[in-house]
Coordinates of C-alpha atoms in Angstrom, one line a residue:
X1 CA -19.1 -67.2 -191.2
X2 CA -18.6 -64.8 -188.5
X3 CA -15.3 -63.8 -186.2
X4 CA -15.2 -61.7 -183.0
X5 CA -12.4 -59.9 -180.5
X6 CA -13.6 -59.5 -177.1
X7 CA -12.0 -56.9 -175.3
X8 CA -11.7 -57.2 -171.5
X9 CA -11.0 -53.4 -170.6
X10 CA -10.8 -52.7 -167.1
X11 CA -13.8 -50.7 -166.3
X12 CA -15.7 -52.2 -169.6
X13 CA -15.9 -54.7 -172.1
X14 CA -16.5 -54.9 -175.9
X15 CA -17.1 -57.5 -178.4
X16 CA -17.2 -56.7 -182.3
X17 CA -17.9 -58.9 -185.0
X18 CA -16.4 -59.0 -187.8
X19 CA -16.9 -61.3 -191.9
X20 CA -14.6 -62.9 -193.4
X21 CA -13.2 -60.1 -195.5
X22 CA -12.7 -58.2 -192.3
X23 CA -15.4 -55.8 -192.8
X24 CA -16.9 -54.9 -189.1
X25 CA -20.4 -55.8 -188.8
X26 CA -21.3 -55.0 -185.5
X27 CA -20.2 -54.4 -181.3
X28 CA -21.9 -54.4 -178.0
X29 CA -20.1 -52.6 -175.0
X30 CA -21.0 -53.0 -171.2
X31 CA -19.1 -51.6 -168.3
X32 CA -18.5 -52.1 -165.0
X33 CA -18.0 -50.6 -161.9
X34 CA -14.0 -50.4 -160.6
X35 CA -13.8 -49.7 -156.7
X36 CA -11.1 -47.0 -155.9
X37 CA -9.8 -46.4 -152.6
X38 CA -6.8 -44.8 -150.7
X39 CA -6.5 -48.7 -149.0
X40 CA -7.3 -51.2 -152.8
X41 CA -8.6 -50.8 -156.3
X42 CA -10.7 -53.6 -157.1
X43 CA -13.0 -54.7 -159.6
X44 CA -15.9 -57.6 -158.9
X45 CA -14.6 -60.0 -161.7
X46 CA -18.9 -61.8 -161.6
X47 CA -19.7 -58.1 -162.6
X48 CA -17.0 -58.5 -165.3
X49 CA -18.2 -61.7 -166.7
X50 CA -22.0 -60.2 -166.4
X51 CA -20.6 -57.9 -168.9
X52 CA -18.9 -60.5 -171.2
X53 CA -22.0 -62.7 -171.2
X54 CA -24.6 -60.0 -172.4
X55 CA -22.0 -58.6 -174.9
X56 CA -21.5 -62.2 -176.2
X57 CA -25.3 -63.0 -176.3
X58 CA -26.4 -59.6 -177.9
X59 CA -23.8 -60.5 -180.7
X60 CA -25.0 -64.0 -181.1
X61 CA -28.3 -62.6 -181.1
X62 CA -27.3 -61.1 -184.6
X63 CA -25.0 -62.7 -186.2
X64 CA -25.6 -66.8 -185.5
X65 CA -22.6 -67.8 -187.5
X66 CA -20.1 -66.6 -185.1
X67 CA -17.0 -69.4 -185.2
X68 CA -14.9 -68.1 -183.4
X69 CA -14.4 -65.2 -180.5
X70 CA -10.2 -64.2 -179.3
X71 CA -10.1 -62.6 -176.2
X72 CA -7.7 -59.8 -174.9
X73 CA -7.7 -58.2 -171.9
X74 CA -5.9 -55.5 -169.7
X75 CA -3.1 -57.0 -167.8
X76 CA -1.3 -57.7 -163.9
X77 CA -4.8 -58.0 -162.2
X78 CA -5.8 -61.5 -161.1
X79 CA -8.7 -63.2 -159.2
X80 CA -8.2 -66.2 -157.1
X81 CA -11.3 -68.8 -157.1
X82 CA -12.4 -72.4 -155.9
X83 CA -12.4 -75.6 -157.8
X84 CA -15.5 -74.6 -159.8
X85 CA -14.3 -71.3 -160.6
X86 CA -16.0 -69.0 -158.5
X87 CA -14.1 -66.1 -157.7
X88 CA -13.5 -66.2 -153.3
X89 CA -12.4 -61.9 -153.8
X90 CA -12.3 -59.0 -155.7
X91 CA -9.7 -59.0 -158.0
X92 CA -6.6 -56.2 -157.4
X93 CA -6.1 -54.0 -160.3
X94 CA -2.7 -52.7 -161.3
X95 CA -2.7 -49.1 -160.0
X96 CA -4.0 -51.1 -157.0
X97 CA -0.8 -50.1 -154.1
X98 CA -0.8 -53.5 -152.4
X99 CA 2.3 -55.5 -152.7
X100 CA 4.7 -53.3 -152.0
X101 CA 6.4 -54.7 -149.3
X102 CA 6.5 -58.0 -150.4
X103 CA 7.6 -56.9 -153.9
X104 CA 11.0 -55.8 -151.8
X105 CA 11.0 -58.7 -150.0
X106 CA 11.0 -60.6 -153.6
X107 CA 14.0 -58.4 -154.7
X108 CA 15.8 -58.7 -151.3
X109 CA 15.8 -62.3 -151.9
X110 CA 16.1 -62.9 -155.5
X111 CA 18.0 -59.5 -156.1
X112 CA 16.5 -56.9 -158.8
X113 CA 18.3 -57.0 -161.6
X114 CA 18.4 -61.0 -161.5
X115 CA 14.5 -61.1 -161.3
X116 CA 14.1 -58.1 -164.4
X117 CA 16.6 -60.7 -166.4
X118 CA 14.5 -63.6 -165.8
X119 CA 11.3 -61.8 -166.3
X120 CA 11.5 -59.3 -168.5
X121 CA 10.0 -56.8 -166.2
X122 CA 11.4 -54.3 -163.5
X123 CA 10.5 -55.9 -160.3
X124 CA 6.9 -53.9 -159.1
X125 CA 4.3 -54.2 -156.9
X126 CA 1.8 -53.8 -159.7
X127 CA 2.7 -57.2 -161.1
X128 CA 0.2 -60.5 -160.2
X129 CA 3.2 -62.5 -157.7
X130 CA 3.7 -59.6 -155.1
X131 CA -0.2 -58.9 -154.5
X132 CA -0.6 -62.7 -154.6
X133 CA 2.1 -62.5 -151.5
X134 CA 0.2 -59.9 -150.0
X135 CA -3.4 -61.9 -150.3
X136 CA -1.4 -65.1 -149.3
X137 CA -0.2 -62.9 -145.9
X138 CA -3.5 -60.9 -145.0
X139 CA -6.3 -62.9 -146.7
X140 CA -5.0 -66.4 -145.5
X141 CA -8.5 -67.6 -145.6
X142 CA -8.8 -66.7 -149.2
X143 CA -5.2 -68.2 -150.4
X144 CA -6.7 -71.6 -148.2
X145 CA -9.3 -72.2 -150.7
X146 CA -7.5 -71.2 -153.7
X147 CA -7.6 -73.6 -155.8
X148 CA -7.1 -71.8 -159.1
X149 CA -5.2 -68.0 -160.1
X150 CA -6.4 -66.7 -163.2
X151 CA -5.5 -63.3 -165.0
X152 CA -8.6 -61.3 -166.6
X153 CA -8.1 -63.0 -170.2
X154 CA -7.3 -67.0 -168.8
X155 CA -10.3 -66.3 -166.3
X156 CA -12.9 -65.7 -169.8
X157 CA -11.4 -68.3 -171.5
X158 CA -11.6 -70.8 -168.4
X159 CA -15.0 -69.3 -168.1
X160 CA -16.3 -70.2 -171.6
X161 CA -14.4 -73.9 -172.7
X162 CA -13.2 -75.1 -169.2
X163 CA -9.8 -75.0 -170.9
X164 CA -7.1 -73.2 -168.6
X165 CA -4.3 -71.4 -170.4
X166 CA -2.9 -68.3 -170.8
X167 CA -0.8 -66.9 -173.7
X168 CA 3.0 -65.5 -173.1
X169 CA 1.9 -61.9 -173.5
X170 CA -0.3 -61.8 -169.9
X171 CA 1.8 -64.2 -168.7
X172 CA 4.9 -61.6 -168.3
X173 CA 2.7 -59.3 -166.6
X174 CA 2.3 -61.8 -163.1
X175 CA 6.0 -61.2 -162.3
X176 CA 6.3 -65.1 -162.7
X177 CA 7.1 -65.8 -165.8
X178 CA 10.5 -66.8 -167.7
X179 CA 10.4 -64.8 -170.8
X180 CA 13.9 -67.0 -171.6
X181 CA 12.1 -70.2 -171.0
X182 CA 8.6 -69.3 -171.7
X183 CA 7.5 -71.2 -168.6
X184 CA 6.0 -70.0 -165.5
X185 CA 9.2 -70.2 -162.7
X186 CA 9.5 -72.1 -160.3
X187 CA 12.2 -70.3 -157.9
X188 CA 10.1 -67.5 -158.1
X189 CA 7.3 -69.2 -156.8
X190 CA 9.0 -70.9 -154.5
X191 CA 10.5 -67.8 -152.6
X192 CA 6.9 -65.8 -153.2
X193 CA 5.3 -68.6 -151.6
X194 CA 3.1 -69.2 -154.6
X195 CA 1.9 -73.2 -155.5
X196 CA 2.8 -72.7 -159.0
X197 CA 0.4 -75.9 -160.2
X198 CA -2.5 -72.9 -159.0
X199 CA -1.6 -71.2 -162.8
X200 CA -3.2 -71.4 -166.0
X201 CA -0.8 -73.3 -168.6
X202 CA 0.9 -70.9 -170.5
X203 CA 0.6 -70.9 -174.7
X204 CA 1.7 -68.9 -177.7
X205 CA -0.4 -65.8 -178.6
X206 CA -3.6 -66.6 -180.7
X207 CA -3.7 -70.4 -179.5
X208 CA -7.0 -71.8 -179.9
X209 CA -8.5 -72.9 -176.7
X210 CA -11.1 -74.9 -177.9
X211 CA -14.9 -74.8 -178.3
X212 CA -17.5 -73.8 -175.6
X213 CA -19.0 -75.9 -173.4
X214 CA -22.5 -76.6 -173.4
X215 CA -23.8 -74.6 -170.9
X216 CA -22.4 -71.6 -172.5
X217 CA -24.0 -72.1 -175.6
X218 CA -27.1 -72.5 -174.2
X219 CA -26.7 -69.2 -172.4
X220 CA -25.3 -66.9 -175.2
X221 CA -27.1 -68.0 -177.8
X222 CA -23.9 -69.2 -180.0
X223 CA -23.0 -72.5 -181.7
X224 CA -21.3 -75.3 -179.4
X225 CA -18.4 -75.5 -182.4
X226 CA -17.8 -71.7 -181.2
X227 CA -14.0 -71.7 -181.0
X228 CA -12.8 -69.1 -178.3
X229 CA -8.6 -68.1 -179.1
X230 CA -6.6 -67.0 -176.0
X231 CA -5.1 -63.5 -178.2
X232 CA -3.0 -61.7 -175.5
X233 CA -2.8 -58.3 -173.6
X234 CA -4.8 -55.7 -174.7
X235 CA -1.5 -53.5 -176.3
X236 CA -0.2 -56.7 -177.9
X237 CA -3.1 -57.1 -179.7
X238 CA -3.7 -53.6 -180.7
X239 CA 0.1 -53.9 -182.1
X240 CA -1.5 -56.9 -184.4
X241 CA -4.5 -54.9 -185.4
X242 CA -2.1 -51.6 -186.2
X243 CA 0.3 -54.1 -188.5
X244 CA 3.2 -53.0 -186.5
X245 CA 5.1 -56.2 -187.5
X246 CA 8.3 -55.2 -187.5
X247 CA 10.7 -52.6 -185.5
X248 CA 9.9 -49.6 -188.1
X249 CA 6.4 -49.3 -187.2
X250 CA 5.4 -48.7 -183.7
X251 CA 2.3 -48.3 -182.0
X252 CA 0.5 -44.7 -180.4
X253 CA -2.4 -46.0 -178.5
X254 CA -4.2 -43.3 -177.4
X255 CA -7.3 -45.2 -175.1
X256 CA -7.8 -43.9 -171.9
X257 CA -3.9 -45.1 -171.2
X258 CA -1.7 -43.1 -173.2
X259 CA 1.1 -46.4 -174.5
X260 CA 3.6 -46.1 -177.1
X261 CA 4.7 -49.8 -178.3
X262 CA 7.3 -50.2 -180.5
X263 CA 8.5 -53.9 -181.7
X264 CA 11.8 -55.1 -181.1
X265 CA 13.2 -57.3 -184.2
X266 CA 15.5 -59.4 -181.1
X267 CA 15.9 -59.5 -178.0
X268 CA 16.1 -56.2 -176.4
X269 CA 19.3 -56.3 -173.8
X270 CA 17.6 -56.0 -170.2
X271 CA 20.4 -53.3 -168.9
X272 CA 19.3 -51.0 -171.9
X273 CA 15.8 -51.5 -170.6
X274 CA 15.6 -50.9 -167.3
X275 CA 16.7 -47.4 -166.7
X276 CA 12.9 -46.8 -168.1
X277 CA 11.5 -49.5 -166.3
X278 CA 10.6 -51.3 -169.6
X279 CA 9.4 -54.4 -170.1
X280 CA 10.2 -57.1 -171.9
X281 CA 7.2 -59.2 -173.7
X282 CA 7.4 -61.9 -176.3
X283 CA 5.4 -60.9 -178.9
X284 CA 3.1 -62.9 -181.6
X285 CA 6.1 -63.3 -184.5
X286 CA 8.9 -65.6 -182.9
X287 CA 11.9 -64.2 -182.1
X288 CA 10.3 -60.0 -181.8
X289 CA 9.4 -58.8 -178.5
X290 CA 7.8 -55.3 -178.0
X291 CA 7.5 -52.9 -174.5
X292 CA 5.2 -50.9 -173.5
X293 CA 6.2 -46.9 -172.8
X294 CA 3.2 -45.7 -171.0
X295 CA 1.7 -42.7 -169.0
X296 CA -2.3 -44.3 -167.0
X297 CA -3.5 -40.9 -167.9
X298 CA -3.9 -40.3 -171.5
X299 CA -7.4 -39.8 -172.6
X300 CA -8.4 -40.3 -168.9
X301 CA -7.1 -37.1 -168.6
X302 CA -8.6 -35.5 -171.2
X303 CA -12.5 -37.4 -170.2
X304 CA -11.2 -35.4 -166.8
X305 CA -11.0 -32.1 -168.1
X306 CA -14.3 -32.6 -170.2
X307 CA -16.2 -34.0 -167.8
X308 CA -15.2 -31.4 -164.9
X309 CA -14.5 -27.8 -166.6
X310 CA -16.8 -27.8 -169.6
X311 CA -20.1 -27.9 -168.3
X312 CA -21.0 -24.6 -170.8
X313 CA -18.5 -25.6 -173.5
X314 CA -20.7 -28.9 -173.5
X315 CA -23.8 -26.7 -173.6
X316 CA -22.3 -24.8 -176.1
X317 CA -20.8 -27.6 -178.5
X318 CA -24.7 -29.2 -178.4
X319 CA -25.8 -26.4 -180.4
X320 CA -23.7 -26.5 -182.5
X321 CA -23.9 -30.1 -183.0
X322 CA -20.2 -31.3 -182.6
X323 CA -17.8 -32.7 -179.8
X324 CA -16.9 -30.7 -176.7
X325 CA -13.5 -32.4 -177.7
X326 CA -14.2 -30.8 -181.3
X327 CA -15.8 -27.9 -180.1
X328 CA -12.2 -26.9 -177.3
X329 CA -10.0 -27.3 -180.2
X330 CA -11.2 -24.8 -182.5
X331 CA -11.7 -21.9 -179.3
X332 CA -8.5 -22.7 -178.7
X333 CA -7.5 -21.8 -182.4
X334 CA -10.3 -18.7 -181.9
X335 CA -8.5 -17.4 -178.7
X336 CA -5.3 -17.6 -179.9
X337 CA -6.0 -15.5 -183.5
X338 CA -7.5 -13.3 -181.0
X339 CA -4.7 -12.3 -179.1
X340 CA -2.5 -12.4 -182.2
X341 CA -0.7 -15.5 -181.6
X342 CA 0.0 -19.1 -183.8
X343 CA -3.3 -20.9 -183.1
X344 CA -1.6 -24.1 -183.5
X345 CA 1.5 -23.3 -181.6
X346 CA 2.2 -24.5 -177.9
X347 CA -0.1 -23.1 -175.0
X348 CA 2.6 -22.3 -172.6
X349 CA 1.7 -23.9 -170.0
X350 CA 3.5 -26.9 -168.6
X351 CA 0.8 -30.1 -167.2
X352 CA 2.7 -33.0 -165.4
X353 CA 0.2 -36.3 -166.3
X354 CA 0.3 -37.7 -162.9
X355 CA -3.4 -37.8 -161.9
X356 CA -3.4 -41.4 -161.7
X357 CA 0.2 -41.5 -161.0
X358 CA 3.4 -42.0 -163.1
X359 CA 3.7 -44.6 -165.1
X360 CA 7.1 -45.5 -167.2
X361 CA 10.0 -44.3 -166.9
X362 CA 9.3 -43.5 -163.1
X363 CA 6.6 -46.0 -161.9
X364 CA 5.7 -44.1 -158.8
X365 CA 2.0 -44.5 -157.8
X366 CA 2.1 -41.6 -155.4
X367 CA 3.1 -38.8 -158.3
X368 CA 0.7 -36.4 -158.6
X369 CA -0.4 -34.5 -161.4
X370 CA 0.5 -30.8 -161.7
X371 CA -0.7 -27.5 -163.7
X372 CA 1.9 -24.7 -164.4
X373 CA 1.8 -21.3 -165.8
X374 CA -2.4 -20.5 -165.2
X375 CA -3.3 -16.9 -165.0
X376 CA -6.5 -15.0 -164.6
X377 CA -6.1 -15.0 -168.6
X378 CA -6.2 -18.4 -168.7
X379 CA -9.3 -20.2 -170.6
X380 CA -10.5 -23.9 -170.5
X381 CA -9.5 -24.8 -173.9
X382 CA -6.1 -23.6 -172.8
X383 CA -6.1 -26.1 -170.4
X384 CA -8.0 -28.8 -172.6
X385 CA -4.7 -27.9 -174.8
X386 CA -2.3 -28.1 -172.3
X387 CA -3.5 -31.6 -170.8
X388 CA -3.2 -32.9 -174.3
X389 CA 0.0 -31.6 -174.3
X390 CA 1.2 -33.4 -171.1
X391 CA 0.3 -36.3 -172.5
X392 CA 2.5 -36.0 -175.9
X393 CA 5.3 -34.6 -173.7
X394 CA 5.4 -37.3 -171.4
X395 CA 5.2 -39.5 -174.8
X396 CA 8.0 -37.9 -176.1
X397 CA 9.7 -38.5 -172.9
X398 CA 8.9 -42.2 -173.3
X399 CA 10.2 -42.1 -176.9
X400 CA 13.0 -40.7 -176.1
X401 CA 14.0 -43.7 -173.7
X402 CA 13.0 -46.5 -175.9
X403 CA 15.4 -45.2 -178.9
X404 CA 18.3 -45.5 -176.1
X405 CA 16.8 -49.3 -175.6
X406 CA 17.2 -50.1 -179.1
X407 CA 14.1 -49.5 -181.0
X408 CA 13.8 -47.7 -184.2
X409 CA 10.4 -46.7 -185.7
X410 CA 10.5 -45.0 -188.5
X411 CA 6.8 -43.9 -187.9
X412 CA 3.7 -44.8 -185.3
X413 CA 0.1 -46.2 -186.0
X414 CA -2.4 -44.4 -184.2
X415 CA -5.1 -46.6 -182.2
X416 CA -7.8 -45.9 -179.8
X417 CA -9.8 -42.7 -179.4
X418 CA -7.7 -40.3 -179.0
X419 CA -6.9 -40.7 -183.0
X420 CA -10.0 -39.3 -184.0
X421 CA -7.9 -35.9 -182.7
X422 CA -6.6 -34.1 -186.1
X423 CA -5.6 -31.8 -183.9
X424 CA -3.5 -34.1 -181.3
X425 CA -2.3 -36.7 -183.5
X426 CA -0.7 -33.7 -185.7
X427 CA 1.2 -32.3 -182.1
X428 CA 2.3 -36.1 -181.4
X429 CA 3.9 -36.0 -185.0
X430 CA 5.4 -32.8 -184.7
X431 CA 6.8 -33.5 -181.1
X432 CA 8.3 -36.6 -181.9
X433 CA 9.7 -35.7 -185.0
X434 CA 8.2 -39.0 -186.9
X435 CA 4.5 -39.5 -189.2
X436 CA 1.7 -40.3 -187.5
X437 CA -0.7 -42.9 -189.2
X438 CA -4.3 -42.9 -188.5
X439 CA -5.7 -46.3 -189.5
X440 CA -9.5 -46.4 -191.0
X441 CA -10.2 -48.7 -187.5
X442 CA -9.4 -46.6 -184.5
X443 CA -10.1 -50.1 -182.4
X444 CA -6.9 -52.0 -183.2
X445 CA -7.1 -54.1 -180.5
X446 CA -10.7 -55.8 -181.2
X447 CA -9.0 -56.1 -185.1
X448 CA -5.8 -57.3 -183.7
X449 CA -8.1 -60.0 -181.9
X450 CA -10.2 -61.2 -184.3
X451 CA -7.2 -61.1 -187.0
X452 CA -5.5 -63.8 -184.5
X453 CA -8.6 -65.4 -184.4
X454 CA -9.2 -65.6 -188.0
X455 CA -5.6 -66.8 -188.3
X456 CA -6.3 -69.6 -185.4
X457 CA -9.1 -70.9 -187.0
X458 CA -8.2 -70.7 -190.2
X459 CA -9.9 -67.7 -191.9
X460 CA -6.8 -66.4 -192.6
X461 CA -3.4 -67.8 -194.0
X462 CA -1.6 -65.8 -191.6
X463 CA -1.4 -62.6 -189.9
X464 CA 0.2 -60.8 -193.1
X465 CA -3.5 -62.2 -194.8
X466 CA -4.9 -60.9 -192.2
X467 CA -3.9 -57.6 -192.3
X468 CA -4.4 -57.1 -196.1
X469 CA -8.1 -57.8 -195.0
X470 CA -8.7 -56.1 -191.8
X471 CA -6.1 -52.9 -191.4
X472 CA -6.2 -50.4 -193.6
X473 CA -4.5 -46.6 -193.6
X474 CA -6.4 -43.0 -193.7
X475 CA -4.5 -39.9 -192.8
X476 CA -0.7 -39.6 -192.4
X477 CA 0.3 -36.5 -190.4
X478 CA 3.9 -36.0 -191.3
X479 CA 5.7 -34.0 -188.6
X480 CA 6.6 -29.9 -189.2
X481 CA 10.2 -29.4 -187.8
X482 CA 9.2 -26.0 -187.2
X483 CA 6.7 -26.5 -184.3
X484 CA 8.9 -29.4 -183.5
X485 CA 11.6 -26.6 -182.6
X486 CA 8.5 -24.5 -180.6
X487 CA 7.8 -27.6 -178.6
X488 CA 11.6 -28.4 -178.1
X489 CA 11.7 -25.4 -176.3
X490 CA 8.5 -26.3 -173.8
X491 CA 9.9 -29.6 -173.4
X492 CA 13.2 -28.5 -172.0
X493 CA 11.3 -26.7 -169.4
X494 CA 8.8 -29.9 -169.1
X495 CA 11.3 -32.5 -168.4
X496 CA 12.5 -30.6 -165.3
X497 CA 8.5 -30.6 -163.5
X498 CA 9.0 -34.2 -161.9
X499 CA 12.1 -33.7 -160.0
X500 CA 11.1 -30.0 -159.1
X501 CA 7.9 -30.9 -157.4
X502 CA 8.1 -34.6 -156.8
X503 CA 9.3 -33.9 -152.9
X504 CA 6.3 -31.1 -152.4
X505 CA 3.6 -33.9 -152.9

């Protein structure tokens, strides 16, 4: 007997199986090409669900004992279909800058702070109900045949039991939904416009949807008594797959988004978190919510370095069979012996994030990213250094904010890619001051689905089973307060780049 997370990323998608001791037994990844624009980011969700199809089917092609698959997905976007399902346009991605306008005509009617109480979320056009306003405006023939608005992980589960429901996580992220209540609305929608009978019904994290239909069996090659589990947003469910069940542990999830998510053990109040523009999301254990303090550049920004300054160090790193990643952090180390300095201290150099925009605590798409303090001495490991020290700064940042908000970690479980880093996780611990934890499974969010799964379907007793089976802890890097002092002095400097050169660009 066989359980699997599938991952709905927004440029890819991932399924990984897993036994019933939570040892991983195998994954199949496919991606998908996102469509960005000055005017729309979009993604084509039938190219999404090709993806989830032949990741399905080259799992069930191995592993016929699959009972049941949880689904997670990134969050905000949505896709409007017919009756049957089919999607009528591409579906708007969060960094997507539509909705602007009608997200201030939202405020303007229901007033800001009385929508952010409501919802848990600071009132933004990157949220599901002010795009939908915006379709609803200038794609009239669209909204006309809508009969049905999914988000990415309501859409998949629709998709493979006919069974429409969303869970509370995903749910938050339209704009629409009462975190107080746990229902969708309904003044909301009525002022947006919205018909609020178009939305999936919305459920608890990890609620089991059902089994597959038929037709989908047929196609993927699984078992008709397939359950599928509706798990949550992609960061929720890396929090369950990092055991971050409580407010001392938070979660660094260093994907291609850099996100720090700590837990709230009640109720954060909503005046603490709006300064940061923080969010408010019920999470999996009644009663905790957790927030997500995030820059969209984390190792996006480091793929950009690699993929546009390293074209030798890639050359270079081959022959010696390791990492350009790998192969950047040690001639960083090199250089810096070289000239006499602490390899492992702070570059020097200041690197605002922004290449995607700014995220929390400023949510302002048109930031831009910045570079300060290059010289004719400068090298491209000191900038591969310097981006991933943009990153952790901006982290700290974030940290900083959330402590004011109420939360309290007492140390962070590292997730995602970026933990592979020695090198980076042991700057994040010494810039924040708190341990680092590598976990063993770097993918927290496909463990954090199947655990849910397991628990839905009754593999596990709960999610405290579930994590004695699935999560398990490597490397603690415990943080050195004297390079916590050297980057104390960088960050003063840091914190000061986004109002010095925000009005320039």
């Amino acid at each position: 007997m066989k359980i699997a997370g599938l991952d709905i990323g927004t440029t890819g998608c991932k399924c990984t199986v897993f036994d019933n001791n939570g040892k991983e037994l195998g994954k199949s990844y496919r991606d998908y090409p996102v469509k960005r624009g000055i005017s729309g980011h979009e993604v084509d969700v039938n190219n999404l669900m090709i993806g989830v199809y032949e990741v399905i089917t080259e799992m069930a092609s191995k592993f016929s004992d699959i009972l049941g698959i949880g689904v997670t997905s990134f969050g905000e976007t949505f896709v409007m279909t017919d009756e049957n399902g089919t999607p009528l346009a591409p579906a708007m991605i969060y960094t997507d800058p539509r909705g602007a306008d009608e997200c201030r005509e939202l405020c303007d009617a229901l007033g800001e702070e009385n929508l952010a109480r409501t919802t848990g979320v600071s009132p933004h056009e990157m949220y599901g109900i002010p795009k939908m306003m915006w379709m609803k405006k200038n794609r009239p023939e669209v909204y006309s045949k809508c009969r049905h608005i999914y988000q990415m992980e309501d859409y998949v589960v629709y998709s493979l039991t006919g069974n429409a429901q969303i869970d509370y996580s995903l749910a938050t992220r339209s704009l629409g939904f009462n975190i107080n209540t746990l229902t969708w609305d309904e003044k909301i929608f009525d002022v947006a416009g919205i018909d609020i009978n178009l939305m999936s019904k919305p459920v608890p994290t990890g609620t089991d949807a059902g089994c597959i239909t038929k037709e989908v069996a047929e196609k993927t090659g699984l078992s008709v008594n397939t359950h599928i589990v509706s798990i949550s947003q992609d960061q929720v469910a890396a929090a369950v797959g990092s055991r971050a069940f409580d407010g001392e542990v938070g979660v660094d999830g260093a994907g291609t988004v850099q996100c720090l998510t700590p837990v709230f053990d009640k109720m954060p109040d909503v005046e603490d978190m709006r300064p940061g523009k923080y969010v408010i999301v019920p999470y999996v254990i009644p009663g905790k919510y957790v927030t997500y303090a995030f820059s969209y550049t984390g190792g996006a920004l480091i793929q950009w370095c690699t993929d546009n300054l390293t074209k030798k160090e890639k050359e270079l790193a081959k022959e010696e069979g390791i990492s350009v990643n790998t192969y950047l952090e040690r001639q960083y180390e090199k250089e810096r012996e070289a000239d006499g300095l602490d390899k492992e201290g702070p570059s020097g150099m200041l690197l605002l994030p922004h290449f995607a925009g700014a995220a929390t605590p400023y949510m302002d798409t048109g930031s831009k990213g910045a570079i300060i303090g290059l010289s004719v001495a400068s090298t491209t490991a000191d900038i591969y250094r310097a981006c991933m020290e943009g990153v952790t700064y901006e982290m700290y940042l974030n940290y900083k904010n959330v402590l004011k908000a109420g939360a309290c970690p007492k140390k962070l479980h590292a997730t995602g890619g970026g933990a592979h880093s020695k090198v980076w996780m042991q700057m994040k611990a010494d810039v924040l001051g708190i341990p680092i934890v590598a976990l063993n499974t770097v993918d927290a969010g496909t463990v954090g689905s199947a655990m849910l799964t397991g628990v839905a379907i009754g593999v596990f007793k709960d999610i405290e089973d579930a994590a004695n089976h699935m999560v398990e802890e490597s490397t603690v890097y415990e943080p050195r307060m004297d390079y916590h002092e050297k980057y104390m002095e960088m960050y003063e400097r840091y914190e000061k780049i986004y109002g010095a050169i925000r009005g320039l660009v």
